[in-house]
Short mmCIF file of C-alpha atoms and ligand atoms in Angstrom, two decimals:
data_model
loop_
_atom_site.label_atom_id
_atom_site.label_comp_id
_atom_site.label_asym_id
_atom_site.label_seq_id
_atom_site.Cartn_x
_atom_site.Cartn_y
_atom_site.Cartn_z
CA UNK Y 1322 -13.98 -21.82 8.33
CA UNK Y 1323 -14.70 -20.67 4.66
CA UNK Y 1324 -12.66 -17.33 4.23
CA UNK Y 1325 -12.52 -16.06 0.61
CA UNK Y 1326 -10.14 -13.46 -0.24
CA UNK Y 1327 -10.67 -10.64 -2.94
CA UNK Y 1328 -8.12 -10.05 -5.02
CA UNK Y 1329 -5.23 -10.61 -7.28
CA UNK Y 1330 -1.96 -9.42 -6.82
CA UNK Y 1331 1.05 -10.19 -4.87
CA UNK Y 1332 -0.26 -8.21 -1.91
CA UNK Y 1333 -3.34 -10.80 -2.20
CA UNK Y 1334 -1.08 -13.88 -2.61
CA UNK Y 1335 0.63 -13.07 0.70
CA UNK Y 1336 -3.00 -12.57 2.72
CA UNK Y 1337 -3.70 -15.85 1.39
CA UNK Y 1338 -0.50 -17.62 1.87
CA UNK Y 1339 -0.80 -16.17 5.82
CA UNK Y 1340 -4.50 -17.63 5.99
CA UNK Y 1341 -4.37 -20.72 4.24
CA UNK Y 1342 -3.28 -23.17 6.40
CA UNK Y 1343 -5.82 -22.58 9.19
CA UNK Y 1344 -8.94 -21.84 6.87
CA UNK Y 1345 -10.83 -23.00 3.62
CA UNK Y 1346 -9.59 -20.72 1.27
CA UNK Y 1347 -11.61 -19.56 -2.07
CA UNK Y 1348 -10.54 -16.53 -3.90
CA UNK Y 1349 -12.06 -14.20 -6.33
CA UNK Y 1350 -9.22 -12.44 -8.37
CA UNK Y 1351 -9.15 -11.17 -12.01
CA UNK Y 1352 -6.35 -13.13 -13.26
CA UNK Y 1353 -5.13 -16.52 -12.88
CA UNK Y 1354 -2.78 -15.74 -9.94
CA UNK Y 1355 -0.76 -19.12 -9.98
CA UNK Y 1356 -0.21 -18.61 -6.13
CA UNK Y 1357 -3.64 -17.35 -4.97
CA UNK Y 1358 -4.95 -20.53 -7.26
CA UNK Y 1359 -2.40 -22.95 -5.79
CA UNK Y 1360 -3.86 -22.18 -2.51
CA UNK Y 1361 -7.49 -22.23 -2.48
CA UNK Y 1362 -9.96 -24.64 -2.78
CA UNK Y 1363 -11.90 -22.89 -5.33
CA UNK Y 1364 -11.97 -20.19 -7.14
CA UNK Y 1365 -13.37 -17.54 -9.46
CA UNK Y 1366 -11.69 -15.92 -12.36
CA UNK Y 1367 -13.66 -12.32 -12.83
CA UNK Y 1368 -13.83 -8.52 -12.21
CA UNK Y 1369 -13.59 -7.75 -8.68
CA UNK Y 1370 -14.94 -4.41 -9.00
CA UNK Y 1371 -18.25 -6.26 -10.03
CA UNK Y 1372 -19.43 -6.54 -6.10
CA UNK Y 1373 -22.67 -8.41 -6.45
CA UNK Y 1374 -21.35 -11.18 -8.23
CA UNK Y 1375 -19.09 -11.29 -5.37
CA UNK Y 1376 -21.21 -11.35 -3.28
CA UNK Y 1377 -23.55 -14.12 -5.16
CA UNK Y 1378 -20.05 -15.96 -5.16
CA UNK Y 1379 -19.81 -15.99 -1.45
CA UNK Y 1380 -23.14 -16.68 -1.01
CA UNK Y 1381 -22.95 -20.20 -3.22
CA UNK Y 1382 -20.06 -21.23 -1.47
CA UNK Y 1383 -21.04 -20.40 2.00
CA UNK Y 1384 -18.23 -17.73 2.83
CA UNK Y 1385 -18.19 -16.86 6.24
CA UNK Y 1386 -15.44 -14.20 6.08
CA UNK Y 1387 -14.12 -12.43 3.48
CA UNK Y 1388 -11.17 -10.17 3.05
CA UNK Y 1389 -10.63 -7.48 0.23
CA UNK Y 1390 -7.53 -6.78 -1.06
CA UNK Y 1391 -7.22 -3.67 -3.05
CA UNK Y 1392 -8.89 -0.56 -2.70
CA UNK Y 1393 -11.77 -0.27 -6.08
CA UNK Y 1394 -13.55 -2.82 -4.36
CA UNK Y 1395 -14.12 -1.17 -1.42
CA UNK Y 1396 -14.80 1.71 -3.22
CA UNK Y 1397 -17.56 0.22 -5.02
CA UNK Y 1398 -18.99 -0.79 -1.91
CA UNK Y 1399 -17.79 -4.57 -1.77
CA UNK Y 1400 -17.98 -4.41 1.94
CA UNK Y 1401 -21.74 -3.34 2.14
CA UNK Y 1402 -22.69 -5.88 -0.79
CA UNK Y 1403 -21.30 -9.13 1.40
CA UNK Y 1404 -22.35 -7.49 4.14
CA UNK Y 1405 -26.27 -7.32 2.90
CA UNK Y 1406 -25.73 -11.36 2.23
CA UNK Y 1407 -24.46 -12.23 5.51
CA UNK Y 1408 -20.83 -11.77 4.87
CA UNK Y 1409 -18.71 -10.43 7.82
CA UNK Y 1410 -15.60 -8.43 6.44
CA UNK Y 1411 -12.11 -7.67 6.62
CA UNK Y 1412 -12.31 -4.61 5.28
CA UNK Y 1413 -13.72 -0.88 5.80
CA UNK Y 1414 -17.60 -0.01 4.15
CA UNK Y 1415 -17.84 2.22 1.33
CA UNK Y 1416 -18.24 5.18 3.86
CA UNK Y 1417 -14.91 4.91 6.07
CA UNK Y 1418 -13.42 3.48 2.70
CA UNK Y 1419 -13.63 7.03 1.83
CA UNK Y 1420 -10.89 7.60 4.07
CA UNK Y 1421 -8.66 6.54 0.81
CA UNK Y 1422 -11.15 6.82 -2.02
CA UNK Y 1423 -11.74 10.83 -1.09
CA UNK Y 1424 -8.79 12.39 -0.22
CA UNK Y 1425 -10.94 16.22 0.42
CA UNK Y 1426 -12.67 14.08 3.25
CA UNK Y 1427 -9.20 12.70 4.44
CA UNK Y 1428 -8.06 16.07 4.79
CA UNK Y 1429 -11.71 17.96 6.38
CA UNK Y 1430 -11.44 15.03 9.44
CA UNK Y 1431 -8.31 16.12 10.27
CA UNK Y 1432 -9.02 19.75 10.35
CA UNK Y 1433 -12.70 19.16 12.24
CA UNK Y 1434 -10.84 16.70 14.68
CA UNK Y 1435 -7.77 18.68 14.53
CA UNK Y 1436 -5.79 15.23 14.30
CA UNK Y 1437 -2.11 15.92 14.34
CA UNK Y 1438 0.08 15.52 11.49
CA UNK Y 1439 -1.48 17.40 8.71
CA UNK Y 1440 -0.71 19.55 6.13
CA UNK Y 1441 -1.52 22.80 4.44
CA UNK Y 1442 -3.79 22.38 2.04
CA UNK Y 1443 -6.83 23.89 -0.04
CA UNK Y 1444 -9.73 21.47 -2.30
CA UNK Y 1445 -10.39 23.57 -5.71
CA UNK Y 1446 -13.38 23.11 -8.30
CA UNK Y 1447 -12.37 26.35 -10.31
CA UNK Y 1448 -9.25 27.41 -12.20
CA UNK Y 1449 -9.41 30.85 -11.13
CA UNK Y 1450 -8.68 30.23 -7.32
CA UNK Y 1451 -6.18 27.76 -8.25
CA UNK Y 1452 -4.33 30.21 -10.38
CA UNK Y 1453 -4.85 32.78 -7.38
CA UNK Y 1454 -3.79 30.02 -4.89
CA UNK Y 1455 -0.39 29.46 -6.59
CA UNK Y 1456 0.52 32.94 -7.61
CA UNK Y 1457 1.05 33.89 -4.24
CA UNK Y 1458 1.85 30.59 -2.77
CA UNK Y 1459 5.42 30.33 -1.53
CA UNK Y 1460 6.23 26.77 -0.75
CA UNK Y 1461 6.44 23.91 -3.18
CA UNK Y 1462 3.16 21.77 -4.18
CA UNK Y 1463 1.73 18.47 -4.71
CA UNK Y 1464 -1.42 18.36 -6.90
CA UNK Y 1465 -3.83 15.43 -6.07
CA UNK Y 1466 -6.57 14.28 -7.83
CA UNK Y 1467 -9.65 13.85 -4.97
CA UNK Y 1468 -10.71 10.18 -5.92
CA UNK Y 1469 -8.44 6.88 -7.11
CA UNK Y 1470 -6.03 7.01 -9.92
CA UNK Y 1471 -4.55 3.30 -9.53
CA UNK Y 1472 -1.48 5.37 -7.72
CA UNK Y 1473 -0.96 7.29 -11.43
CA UNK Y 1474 -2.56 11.06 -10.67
CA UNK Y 1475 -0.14 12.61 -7.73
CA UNK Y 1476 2.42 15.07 -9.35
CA UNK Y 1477 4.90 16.88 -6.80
CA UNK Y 1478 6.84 20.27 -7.73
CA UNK Y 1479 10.41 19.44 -8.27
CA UNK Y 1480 9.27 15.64 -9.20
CA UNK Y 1481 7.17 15.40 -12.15
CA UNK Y 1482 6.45 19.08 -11.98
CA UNK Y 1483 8.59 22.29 -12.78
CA UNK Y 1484 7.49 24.65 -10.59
CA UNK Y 1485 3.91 26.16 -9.13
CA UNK Y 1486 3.28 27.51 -12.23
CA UNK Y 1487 3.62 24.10 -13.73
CA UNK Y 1488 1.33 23.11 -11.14
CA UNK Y 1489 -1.44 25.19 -12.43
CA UNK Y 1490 -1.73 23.97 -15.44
CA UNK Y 1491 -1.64 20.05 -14.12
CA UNK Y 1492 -4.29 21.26 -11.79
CA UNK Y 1493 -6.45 22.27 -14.43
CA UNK Y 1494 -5.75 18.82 -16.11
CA UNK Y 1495 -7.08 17.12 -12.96
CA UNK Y 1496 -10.47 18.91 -12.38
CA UNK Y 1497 -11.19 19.30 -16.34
CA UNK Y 1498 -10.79 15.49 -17.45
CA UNK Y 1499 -12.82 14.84 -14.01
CA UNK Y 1500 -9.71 12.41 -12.98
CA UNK Y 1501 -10.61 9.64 -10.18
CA UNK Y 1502 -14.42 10.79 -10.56
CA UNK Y 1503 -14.34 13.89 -8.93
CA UNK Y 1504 -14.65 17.70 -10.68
CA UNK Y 1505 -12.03 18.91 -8.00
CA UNK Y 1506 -8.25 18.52 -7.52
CA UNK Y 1507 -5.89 19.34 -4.20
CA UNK Y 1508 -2.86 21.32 -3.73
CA UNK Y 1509 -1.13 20.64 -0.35
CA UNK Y 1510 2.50 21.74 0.45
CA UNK Y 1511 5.09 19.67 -0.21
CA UNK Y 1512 6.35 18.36 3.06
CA UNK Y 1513 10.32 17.43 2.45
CA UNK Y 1514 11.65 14.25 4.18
CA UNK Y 1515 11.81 10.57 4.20
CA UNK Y 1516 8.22 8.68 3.04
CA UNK Y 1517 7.46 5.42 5.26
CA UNK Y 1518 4.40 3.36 6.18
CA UNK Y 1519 2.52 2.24 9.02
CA UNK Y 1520 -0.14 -0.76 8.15
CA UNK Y 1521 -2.59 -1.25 11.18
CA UNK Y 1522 -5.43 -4.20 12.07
CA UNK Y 1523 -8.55 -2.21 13.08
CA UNK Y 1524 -11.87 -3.35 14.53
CA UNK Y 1525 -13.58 -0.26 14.74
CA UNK Y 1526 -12.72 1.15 17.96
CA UNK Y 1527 -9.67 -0.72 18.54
CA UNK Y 1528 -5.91 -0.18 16.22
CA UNK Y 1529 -2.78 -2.59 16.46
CA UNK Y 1530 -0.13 -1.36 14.68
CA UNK Y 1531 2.46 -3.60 12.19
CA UNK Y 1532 6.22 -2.91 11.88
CA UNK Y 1533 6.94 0.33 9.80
CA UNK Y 1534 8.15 -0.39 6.40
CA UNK Y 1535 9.77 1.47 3.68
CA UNK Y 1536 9.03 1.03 0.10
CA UNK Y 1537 10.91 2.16 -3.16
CA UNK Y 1538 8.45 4.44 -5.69
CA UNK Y 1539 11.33 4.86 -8.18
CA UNK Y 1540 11.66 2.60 -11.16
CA UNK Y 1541 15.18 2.24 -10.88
CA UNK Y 1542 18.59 1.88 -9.00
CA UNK Y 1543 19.77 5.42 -6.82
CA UNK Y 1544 15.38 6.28 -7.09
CA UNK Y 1545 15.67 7.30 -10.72
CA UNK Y 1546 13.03 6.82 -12.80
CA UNK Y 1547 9.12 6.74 -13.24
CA UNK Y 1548 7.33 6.06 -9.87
CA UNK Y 1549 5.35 2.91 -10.18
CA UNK Y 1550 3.19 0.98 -8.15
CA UNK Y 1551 6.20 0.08 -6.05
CA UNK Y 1552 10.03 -1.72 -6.07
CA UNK Y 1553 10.40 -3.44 -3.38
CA UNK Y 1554 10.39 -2.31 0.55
CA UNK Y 1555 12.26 -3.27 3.45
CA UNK Y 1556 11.26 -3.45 7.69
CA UNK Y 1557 13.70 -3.37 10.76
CA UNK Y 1558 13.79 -6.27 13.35
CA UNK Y 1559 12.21 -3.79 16.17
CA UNK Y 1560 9.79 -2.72 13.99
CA UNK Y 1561 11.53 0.82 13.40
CA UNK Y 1562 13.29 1.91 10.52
CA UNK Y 1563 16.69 3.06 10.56
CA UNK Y 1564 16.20 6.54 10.08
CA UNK Y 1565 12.94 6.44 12.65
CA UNK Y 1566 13.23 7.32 16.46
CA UNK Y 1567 10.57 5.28 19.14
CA UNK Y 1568 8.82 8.53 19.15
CA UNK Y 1569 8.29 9.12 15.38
CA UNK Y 1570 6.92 5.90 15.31
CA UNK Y 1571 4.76 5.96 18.30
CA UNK Y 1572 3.21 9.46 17.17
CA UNK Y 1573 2.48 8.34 13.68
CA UNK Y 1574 0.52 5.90 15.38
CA UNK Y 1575 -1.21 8.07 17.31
CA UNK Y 1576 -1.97 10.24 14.29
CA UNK Y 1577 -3.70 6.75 13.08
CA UNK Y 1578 -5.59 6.05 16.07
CA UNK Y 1579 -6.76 9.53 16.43
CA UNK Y 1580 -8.34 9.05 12.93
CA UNK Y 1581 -9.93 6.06 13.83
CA UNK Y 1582 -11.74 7.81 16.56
CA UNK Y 1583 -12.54 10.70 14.04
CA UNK Y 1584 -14.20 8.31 11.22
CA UNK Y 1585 -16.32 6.40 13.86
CA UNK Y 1586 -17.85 9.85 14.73
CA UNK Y 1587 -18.12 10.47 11.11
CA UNK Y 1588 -19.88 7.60 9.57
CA UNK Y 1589 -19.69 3.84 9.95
CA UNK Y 1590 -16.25 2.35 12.22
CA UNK Y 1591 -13.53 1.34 10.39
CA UNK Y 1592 -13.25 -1.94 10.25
CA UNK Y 1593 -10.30 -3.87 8.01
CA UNK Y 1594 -6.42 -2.55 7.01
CA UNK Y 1595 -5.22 1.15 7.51
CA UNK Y 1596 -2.10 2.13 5.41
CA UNK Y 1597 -0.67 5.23 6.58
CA UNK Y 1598 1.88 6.71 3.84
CA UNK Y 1599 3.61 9.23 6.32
CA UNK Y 1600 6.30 11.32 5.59
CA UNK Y 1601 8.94 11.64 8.86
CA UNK Y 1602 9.77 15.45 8.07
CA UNK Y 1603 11.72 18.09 10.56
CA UNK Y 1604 8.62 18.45 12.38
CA UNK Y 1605 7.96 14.93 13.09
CA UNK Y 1606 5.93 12.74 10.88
CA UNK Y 1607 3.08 14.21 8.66
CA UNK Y 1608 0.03 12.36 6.45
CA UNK Y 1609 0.30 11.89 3.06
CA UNK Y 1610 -2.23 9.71 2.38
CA UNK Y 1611 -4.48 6.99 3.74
CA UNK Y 1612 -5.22 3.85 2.22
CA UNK Y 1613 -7.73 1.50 2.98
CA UNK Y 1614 -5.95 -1.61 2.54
CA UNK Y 1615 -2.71 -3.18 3.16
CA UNK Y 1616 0.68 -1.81 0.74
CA UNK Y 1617 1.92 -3.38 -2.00
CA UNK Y 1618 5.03 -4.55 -1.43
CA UNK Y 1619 4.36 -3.34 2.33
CA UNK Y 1620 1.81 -6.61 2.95
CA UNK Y 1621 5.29 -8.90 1.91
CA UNK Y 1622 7.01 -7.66 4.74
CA UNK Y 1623 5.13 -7.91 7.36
CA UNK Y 1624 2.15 -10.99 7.07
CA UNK Y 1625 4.78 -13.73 6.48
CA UNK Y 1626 6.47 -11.93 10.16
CA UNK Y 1627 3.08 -12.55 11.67
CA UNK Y 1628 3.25 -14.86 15.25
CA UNK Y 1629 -0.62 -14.08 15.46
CA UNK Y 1630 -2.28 -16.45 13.47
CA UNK Y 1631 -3.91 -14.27 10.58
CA UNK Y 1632 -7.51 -15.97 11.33
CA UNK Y 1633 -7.43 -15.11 14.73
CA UNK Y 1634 -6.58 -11.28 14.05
CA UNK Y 1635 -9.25 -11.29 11.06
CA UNK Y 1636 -12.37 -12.79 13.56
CA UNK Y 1637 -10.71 -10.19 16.21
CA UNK Y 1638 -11.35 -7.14 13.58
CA UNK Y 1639 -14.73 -8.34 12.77
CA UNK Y 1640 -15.68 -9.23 15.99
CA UNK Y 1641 -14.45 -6.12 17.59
CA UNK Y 1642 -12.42 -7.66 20.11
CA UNK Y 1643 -8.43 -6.92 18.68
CA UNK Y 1644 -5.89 -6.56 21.16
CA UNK Y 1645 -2.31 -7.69 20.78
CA UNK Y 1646 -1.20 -9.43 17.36
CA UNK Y 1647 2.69 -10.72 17.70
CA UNK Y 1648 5.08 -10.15 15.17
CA UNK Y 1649 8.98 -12.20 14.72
CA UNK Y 1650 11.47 -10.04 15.68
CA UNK Y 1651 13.49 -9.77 12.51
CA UNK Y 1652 14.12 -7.85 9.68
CA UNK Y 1653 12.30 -8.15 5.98
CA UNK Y 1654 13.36 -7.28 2.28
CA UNK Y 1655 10.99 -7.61 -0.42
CA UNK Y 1656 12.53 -6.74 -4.36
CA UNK Y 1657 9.49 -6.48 -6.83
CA UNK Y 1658 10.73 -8.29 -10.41
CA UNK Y 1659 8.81 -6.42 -13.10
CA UNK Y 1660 8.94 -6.85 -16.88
CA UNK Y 1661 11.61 -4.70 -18.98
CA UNK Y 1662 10.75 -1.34 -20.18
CA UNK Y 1663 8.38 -1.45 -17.18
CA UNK Y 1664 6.28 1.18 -16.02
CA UNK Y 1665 6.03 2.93 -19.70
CA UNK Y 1666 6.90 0.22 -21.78
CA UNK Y 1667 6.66 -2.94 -20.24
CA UNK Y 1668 7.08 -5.87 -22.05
CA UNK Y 1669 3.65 -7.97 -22.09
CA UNK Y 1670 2.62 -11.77 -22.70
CA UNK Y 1671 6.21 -13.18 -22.45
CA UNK Y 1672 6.68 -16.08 -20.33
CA UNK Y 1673 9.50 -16.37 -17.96
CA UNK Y 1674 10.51 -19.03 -15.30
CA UNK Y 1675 10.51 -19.31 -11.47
CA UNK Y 1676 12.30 -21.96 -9.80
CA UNK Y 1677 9.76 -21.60 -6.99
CA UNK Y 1678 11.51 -24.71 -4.87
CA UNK Y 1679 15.34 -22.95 -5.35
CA UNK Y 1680 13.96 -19.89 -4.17
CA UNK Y 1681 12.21 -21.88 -1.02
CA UNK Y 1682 15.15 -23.99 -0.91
CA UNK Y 1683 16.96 -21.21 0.00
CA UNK Y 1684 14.75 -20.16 2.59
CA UNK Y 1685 12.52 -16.79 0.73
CA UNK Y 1686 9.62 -16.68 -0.90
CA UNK Y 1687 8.14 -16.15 -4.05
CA UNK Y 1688 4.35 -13.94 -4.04
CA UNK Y 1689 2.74 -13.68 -7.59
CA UNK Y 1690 1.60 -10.43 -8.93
CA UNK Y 1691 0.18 -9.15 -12.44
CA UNK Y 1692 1.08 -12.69 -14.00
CA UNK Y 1693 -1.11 -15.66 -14.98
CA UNK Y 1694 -0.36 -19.16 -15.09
CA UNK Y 1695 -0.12 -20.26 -19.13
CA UNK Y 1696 -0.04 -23.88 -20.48
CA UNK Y 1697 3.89 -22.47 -21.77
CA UNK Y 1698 4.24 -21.08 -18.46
CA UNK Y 1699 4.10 -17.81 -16.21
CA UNK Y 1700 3.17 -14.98 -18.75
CA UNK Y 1701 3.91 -11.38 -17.85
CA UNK Y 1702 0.98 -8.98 -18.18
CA UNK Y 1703 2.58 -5.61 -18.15
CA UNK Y 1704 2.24 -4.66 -14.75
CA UNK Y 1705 4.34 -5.49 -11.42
CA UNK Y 1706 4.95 -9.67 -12.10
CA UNK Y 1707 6.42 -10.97 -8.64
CA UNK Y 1708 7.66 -10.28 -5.34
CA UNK Y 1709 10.74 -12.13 -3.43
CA UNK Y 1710 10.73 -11.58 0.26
CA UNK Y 1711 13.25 -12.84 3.07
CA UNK Y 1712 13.38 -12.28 6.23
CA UNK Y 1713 16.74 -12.21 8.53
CA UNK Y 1714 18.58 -10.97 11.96
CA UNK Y 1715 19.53 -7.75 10.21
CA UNK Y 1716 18.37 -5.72 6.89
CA UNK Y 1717 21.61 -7.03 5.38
CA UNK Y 1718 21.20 -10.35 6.22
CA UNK Y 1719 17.13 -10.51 4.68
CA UNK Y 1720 18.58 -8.46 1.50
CA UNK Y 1721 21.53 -11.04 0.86
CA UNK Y 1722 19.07 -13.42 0.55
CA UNK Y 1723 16.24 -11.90 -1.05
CA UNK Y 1724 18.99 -10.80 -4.28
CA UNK Y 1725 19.99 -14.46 -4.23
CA UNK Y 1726 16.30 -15.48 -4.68
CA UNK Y 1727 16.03 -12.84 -7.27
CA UNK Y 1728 18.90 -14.99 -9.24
CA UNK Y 1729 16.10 -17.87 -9.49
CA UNK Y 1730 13.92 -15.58 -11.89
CA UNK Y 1731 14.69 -15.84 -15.37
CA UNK Y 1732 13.38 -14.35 -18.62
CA UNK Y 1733 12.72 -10.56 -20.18
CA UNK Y 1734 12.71 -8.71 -16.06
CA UNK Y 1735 14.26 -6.80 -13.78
CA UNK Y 1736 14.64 -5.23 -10.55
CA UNK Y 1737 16.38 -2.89 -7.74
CA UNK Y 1738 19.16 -4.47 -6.73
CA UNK Y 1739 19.88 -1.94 -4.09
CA UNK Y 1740 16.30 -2.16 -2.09
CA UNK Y 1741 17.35 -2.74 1.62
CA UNK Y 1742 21.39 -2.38 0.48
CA UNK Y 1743 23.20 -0.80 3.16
CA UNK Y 1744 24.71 1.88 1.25
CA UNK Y 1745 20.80 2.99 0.37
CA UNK Y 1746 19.97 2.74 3.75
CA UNK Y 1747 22.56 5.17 4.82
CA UNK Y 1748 21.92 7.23 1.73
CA UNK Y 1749 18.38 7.86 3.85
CA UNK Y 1750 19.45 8.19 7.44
CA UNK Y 1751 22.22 10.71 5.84
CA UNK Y 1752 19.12 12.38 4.37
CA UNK Y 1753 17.36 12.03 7.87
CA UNK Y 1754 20.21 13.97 9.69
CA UNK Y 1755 20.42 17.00 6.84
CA UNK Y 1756 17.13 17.55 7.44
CA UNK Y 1757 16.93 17.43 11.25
CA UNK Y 1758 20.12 19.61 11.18
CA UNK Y 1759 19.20 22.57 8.80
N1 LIG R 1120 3.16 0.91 -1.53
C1 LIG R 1120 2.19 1.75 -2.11
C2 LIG R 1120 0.80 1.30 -1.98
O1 LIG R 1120 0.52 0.23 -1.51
O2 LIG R 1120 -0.09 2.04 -2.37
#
């Protein structure tokens, strides 16, 4: 079967790396992914974003699935564009898409379908109500920009912002320079607790669930720092984390399905990856924020776990007919190695080397990110440049291995050593407990 894949990042490499063996594999990414390239058959170096030449891509080679990777895609309407050439999907349409790329409709379907799980929260298009909003406001804020910001716009009180009056004045920022497209911005409380995610298959009508994961905003060591795109994330071997009860778990997944339902009703099924970012707080777990796609580093943990081959889940989601997808029973750790100064001054164009066999050798794996493949060599680009994952029995046993894979990276990088470290780990179930306490 000809499956091409849309995308370029490590999150991308890892969908392929899970596919390729029991497809044809062409990709369409924006950079020379060395991975994604190493894999496929054929493939095409140019601006995803640019749908219908996608779509006349697919339709030269004779795709017969394809599966989109990051979210500006889908909210360009990739989905609909393959569609409209005979392209079945893994991925939602630009309607249920919105789910992610409109975070005021995220927020309206769970008041209409009063889903559980959400949070206070009001959608502004004038800096008078905002200023009346936040004068009398008593709890803490996070200020959203409606539409996509690449993961850049959300500011939280006590984070990146002072106070509520602080807020204000970020708010204005938001609606004025129209940021992710939209002439609106959203203040919802600030819910205090510990962040995870829950990445689910879903046909439509039908969600399976993947192991929770946990992934590591902060740029550096003890979550100082900028937050970037992500550090590296970590899952448990029953699919829990170890701060999460059964029941957390299970009722963040009902929070999920319940959407499903509520976007069916709404406009087209959802068809593709849901990312939940949840947030397990004294009340049980609350929304954050949907994405319509897997994480990044989440997708590292959990597709090289999958027992399910990947092809069979992706005809099951397209065909409507998903039921149970098996997962190993272990644990993962995935450490993101990103260029120095990295995520306000990262150092660009330099090459560095991966001893890709040592780091098989010993058993992890390497999954390319925002690097291309140079005549000197892999060449850093700025952004996030590779992710190490290993699995193992226990979180200790997968993060042993994953630092010792790290080791095998050389040049002008770094990374969290402490992602999946026990004494983090404990530093978060000690955080759980406070808050369940007081
Ligand atoms: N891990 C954050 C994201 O995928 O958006």
């Amino acid at each position: 079967m000809k499956v091409l894949v849309v995308g370029t990042g490590a999150r991308e490499h890892a969908i392929c790396d899970a596919l390729a063996k029991d497809v044809e594999l062409y990709a369409y990414m924006s950079k020379n992914n060395p991975g994604i390239a190493k894999l496929a058959v054929d493939y095409k170096k140019g601006d995803e974003g640019e749908v219908e030449a996608v779509a006349e891509y697919a339709k030269e080679k004779g795709i017969e699935m394809a599966v989109i990777g990051p979210e500006s895609p889908l909210g360009k309407g990739i989905v609909n564009a393959l569609e409209a050439v005979g392209v079945p999907c893994v991925g939602p349409s630009q309607e249920s898409a919105r789910i992610e790329t409109d975070k005021s409709f995220m927020r309206k379907l769970f008041a209409d379908y009063e889903i559980d799980g959400s949070l206070t929260y009001r959608v502004f298009d004038n800096y008078e109500d905002i200023s009346a909003f936040l004068d009398t406001y008593e709890k803490d804020v996070v200020v959203k920009p409606v539409g996509l910001t690449g993961g850049k716009g959300v500011k939280i009180v006590g984070d990146h912002l002072i106070d509520n009056q602080d807020a204000k004045a970020y708010a204005k920022e938001v609606m004025d320079n129209v940021m992710g497209g939209f002439a609106q911005v959203i203040i919802e409380e600030k819910v205090v607790g510990e962040e995870f995610t829950i990445q689910a298959f879903c046909d439509g009508e039908h969600l399976v669930p993947m192991p929770a994961a946990q992934d590591h905003p902060h740029a550096f060591e003890g979550d100082q720092g900028l937050i970037t795109g992500g550090m590296g994330s970590y899952s448990d071997k029953n699919g829990l984390l170890p701060f999460m009860s059964q029941k957390d778990y299970d009722d963040a997944v009902e929070i999920m399905k319940a959407t499903l339902k509520a976007i069916a009703k709404e406009t087209t099924p959802y068809k593709g990856i849901l990312y939940g970012q949840f947030m397990l707080s004294k009340d049980g777990p609350k929304l954050i924020e949907y994405n319509a796609r897997f994480g990044d580093p989440e997708a590292m943990n959990v597709l090289p776990l999958l027992k399910t081959p990947m092809i069979d889940v992706c005809k099951a989601i397209v065909d409507g007919t998903l039921d149970e997808v098996e997962f190993e029973d272990k644990a993962s750790v995935c450490k993101y190695i990103v260029p120095d100064g990295y995520p306000d001054t990262p150092h660009a164009g330099e090459i560095i080397e991966v001893d890709e066999e040592a780091i098989e050798d010993i058993g992890a794996k390497v999954f390319y990110a925002a690097v291309s493949k140079e005549e000197a060599g892999i060449q850093l680009s700025g952004s996030r440049a590779l992710g190490i994952t290993a699995q193992g029995k226990t979180i200790a046993e997968a993060e042993k291995l994953a630092e010792e894979a790290c080791g095998f990276v050389k040049g002008s990088v770094y990374h969290r050593r402490d992602v999946g470290t026990k004494d983090l780990i404990q530093k978060r179930i000690d955080h759980m407990n406070d808050i369940l306490n007081n």
